[in-house]
Amino acid sequence: MKKISLLGASGSIGTQTIDVIREHKDVFQLTAFSVGRNVDFAQQLLAEFSPELVSVQNKADAERLRSIAGNTKVVYGEDGLVEVALYDADILVNAVMGSIGLVPTLRAIETKKTIAIANKETLVTAGHLVTAAARQANVPLIPVDSEHSAIFQCLNGENYNCIEKLILTASGGSFRDKTRDDLQHVTVEDALKHPNWSMGAKITIDSATMMNKGLEVIEAHWLFDVAYENIEVLLHKESIIHSMVEFSDRSVIAQLGTPDMRVPIQYALTYPNRLPLSGQSLRLWEVGALHFEQMNLERFRCLDFAFQAGKTGGSLPTVMNAANEAAVAAFLDKKISFLQIEDLIEEAMQRHVVVHNPSLEEICMIDEETRRFVLEQI
């Protein structure tokens, strides 16, 4: 049995991780999880899995849950997230949304458990700290994102020194066929209609702006130690090829599959082995054709911001990420327009004086200051 602790059990990746654990109860044991404010979902998981530890966002929810939790310990807040991360488990799945996943990840690395990482912001805001800590502790960082899982699988048995290029594929999101003029008056409801994937609201908006792919570019840089000049993004509307690696001999290896996040989640939990998984097989004759286009960085400005932030390094990716999180939240609350997301990120990045090799304390301070700046502009 592999013991699993899960940060963000009620989110899109979290619920699909639960699906994988449920399908293989003879292999995986859910020992600890966090759910934010979704107490009803926590109750369901308590009844089904009898975990040893549960964390919720606030004290009132924790007290409510304790009344029915039996022998399960209930904690709350940021300290609760850290407690879940530190709990006795073989694998920590970090599926929380946002930079709040950073500190729990760093603390979990200290316990030398395997980290299955779906929380992009952890590597975007502090990739230099996380990868250095993982190397020092000899802890594997196994990617859960479909794109990074694809690259990880393509590199199995390969010499990393022979990597010529990482090629990330992008569906293009809800507005991939719209011009910038078309984007002037799009709504939150329009943005949440992703053509291929079933994801949470924040990731779906990030996909529409292409910030999601920008975060993945920075994440790929840290996970695979590849220069930004050797990372490419291709528009691939079918979402069948999840990513590719080109090698120095010009061979290109790709990983293909249906758009089902349970596949990379399960692979992260079973690596280096594989287990059967229910779901559809890929039938290429039904797909018929695969299409690819170069990315237009003038059209998808957030992707351009990410390349700029990544190449500059230091604290600039932290600023970009914090500004994006604050701006997307404002858009979801219908306080700003879709294109204002880009404007607020650009303003925050332009005003920032970059701190090279920032400490954890500096990252947290810059993150908070950036969010305040964005809210002031709104």
PDB file of N, CA and C in Angstrom, residues 1 8 34 52-53 105 111 119 126 134 141 147 157 160 176 182 203 237 251 291 293 296 326 340 363 367 369-371:
ATOM      1  N   MET A   1       0.835  -1.204   0.000  1.00  0.00           N
ATOM      2  CA  MET A   1       0.000   0.000   0.000  1.00  0.00           C
ATOM      3  C   MET A   1       0.868   1.250   0.000  1.00  0.00           C
ATOM      4  N   GLY A   8      -5.518  19.944  -1.409  1.00  0.00           N
ATOM      5  CA  GLY A   8      -6.458  20.406  -2.433  1.00  0.00           C
ATOM      6  C   GLY A   8      -7.360  19.305  -2.938  1.00  0.00           C
ATOM      7  N   SER A  34      -6.459  17.994   2.541  1.00  0.00           N
ATOM      8  CA  SER A  34      -7.026  19.313   2.826  1.00  0.00           C
ATOM      9  C   SER A  34      -8.107  19.611   1.803  1.00  0.00           C
ATOM     10  N   GLU A  52      -6.604   9.778   8.514  1.00  0.00           N
ATOM     11  CA  GLU A  52      -6.137  10.052   9.863  1.00  0.00           C
ATOM     12  C   GLU A  52      -6.077  11.553  10.170  1.00  0.00           C
ATOM     13  N   LEU A  53      -6.013  12.379   9.109  1.00  0.00           N
ATOM     14  CA  LEU A  53      -5.875  13.825   9.295  1.00  0.00           C
ATOM     15  C   LEU A  53      -6.607  14.564   8.181  1.00  0.00           C
ATOM     16  N   THR A 105       5.069  22.527   0.451  1.00  0.00           N
ATOM     17  CA  THR A 105       5.944  21.716  -0.398  1.00  0.00           C
ATOM     18  C   THR A 105       7.364  21.691   0.148  1.00  0.00           C
ATOM     19  N   THR A 111      10.878  16.033   4.813  1.00  0.00           N
ATOM     20  CA  THR A 111      10.550  14.689   5.317  1.00  0.00           C
ATOM     21  C   THR A 111      10.956  13.595   4.342  1.00  0.00           C
ATOM     22  N   ASN A 119       0.801  21.804  -8.445  1.00  0.00           N
ATOM     23  CA  ASN A 119       0.687  23.212  -8.072  1.00  0.00           C
ATOM     24  C   ASN A 119       1.764  24.013  -8.797  1.00  0.00           C
ATOM     25  N   ALA A 126       9.068  30.094  -6.754  1.00  0.00           N
ATOM     26  CA  ALA A 126      10.289  29.779  -6.004  1.00  0.00           C
ATOM     27  C   ALA A 126      10.964  28.532  -6.541  1.00  0.00           C
ATOM     28  N   ALA A 134      14.980  19.928  -3.113  1.00  0.00           N
ATOM     29  CA  ALA A 134      14.724  18.559  -3.554  1.00  0.00           C
ATOM     30  C   ALA A 134      16.028  17.837  -3.878  1.00  0.00           C
ATOM     31  N   LEU A 141      10.696  15.083  -7.623  1.00  0.00           N
ATOM     32  CA  LEU A 141       9.555  15.937  -7.952  1.00  0.00           C
ATOM     33  C   LEU A 141       8.921  15.350  -9.206  1.00  0.00           C
ATOM     34  N   GLU A 147       1.167  18.103 -19.532  1.00  0.00           N
ATOM     35  CA  GLU A 147       2.300  18.464 -20.391  1.00  0.00           C
ATOM     36  C   GLU A 147       3.625  18.006 -19.793  1.00  0.00           C
ATOM     37  N   GLY A 157      14.601   6.946 -19.520  1.00  0.00           N
ATOM     38  CA  GLY A 157      15.720   6.218 -20.116  1.00  0.00           C
ATOM     39  C   GLY A 157      16.601   7.037 -21.030  1.00  0.00           C
ATOM     40  N   TYR A 160      19.578  13.354 -20.459  1.00  0.00           N
ATOM     41  CA  TYR A 160      19.103  14.736 -20.458  1.00  0.00           C
ATOM     42  C   TYR A 160      20.051  15.671 -21.212  1.00  0.00           C
ATOM     43  N   ARG A 176      -9.483  30.646 -28.314  1.00  0.00           N
ATOM     44  CA  ARG A 176      -8.368  30.439 -29.235  1.00  0.00           C
ATOM     45  C   ARG A 176      -8.653  30.925 -30.650  1.00  0.00           C
ATOM     46  N   ASP A 182     -12.187  40.786 -30.694  1.00  0.00           N
ATOM     47  CA  ASP A 182     -13.300  39.951 -30.224  1.00  0.00           C
ATOM     48  C   ASP A 182     -13.313  39.837 -28.703  1.00  0.00           C
ATOM     49  N   ILE A 203      -7.923  27.859 -13.381  1.00  0.00           N
ATOM     50  CA  ILE A 203      -7.099  27.280 -14.450  1.00  0.00           C
ATOM     51  C   ILE A 203      -7.754  27.499 -15.813  1.00  0.00           C
ATOM     52  N   LYS A 237      -4.967  22.098 -31.161  1.00  0.00           N
ATOM     53  CA  LYS A 237      -6.356  22.206 -30.706  1.00  0.00           C
ATOM     54  C   LYS A 237      -6.960  20.894 -30.245  1.00  0.00           C
ATOM     55  N   SER A 251      15.618  13.401 -33.507  1.00  0.00           N
ATOM     56  CA  SER A 251      14.472  12.557 -33.192  1.00  0.00           C
ATOM     57  C   SER A 251      13.521  13.337 -32.291  1.00  0.00           C
ATOM     58  N   HIS A 291      -3.568  18.946 -35.720  1.00  0.00           N
ATOM     59  CA  HIS A 291      -3.185  20.243 -36.273  1.00  0.00           C
ATOM     60  C   HIS A 291      -2.281  21.005 -35.304  1.00  0.00           C
ATOM     61  N   GLU A 293      -0.067  24.902 -34.790  1.00  0.00           N
ATOM     62  CA  GLU A 293       0.242  26.265 -35.236  1.00  0.00           C
ATOM     63  C   GLU A 293       1.269  26.874 -34.291  1.00  0.00           C
ATOM     64  N   ASN A 296       1.246  32.924 -31.390  1.00  0.00           N
ATOM     65  CA  ASN A 296       1.379  34.355 -31.659  1.00  0.00           C
ATOM     66  C   ASN A 296       1.456  35.075 -30.313  1.00  0.00           C
ATOM     67  N   ALA A 326      -4.434  37.670  -8.524  1.00  0.00           N
ATOM     68  CA  ALA A 326      -5.323  38.744  -8.066  1.00  0.00           C
ATOM     69  C   ALA A 326      -6.233  39.224  -9.197  1.00  0.00           C
ATOM     70  N   GLN A 340      -8.305  43.308 -19.137  1.00  0.00           N
ATOM     71  CA  GLN A 340      -7.657  44.009 -18.029  1.00  0.00           C
ATOM     72  C   GLN A 340      -6.768  43.088 -17.206  1.00  0.00           C
ATOM     73  N   ILE A 363      10.211  36.350  -1.086  1.00  0.00           N
ATOM     74  CA  ILE A 363       9.176  35.912  -2.030  1.00  0.00           C
ATOM     75  C   ILE A 363       7.790  36.159  -1.442  1.00  0.00           C
ATOM     76  N   ASP A 367       5.111  38.782  -2.967  1.00  0.00           N
ATOM     77  CA  ASP A 367       3.813  38.243  -3.350  1.00  0.00           C
ATOM     78  C   ASP A 367       2.684  39.088  -2.739  1.00  0.00           C
ATOM     79  N   GLU A 369       2.833  42.164  -1.487  1.00  0.00           N
ATOM     80  CA  GLU A 369       2.882  43.554  -1.961  1.00  0.00           C
ATOM     81  C   GLU A 369       2.288  43.670  -3.358  1.00  0.00           C
ATOM     82  N   THR A 370       2.549  42.691  -4.209  1.00  0.00           N
ATOM     83  CA  THR A 370       2.014  42.710  -5.574  1.00  0.00           C
ATOM     84  C   THR A 370       0.494  42.598  -5.570  1.00  0.00           C
ATOM     85  N   ARG A 371      -0.028  41.730  -4.736  1.00  0.00           N
ATOM     86  CA  ARG A 371      -1.481  41.575  -4.656  1.00  0.00           C
ATOM     87  C   ARG A 371      -2.140  42.882  -4.190  1.00  0.00           C
TER      88      ARG A 371
END
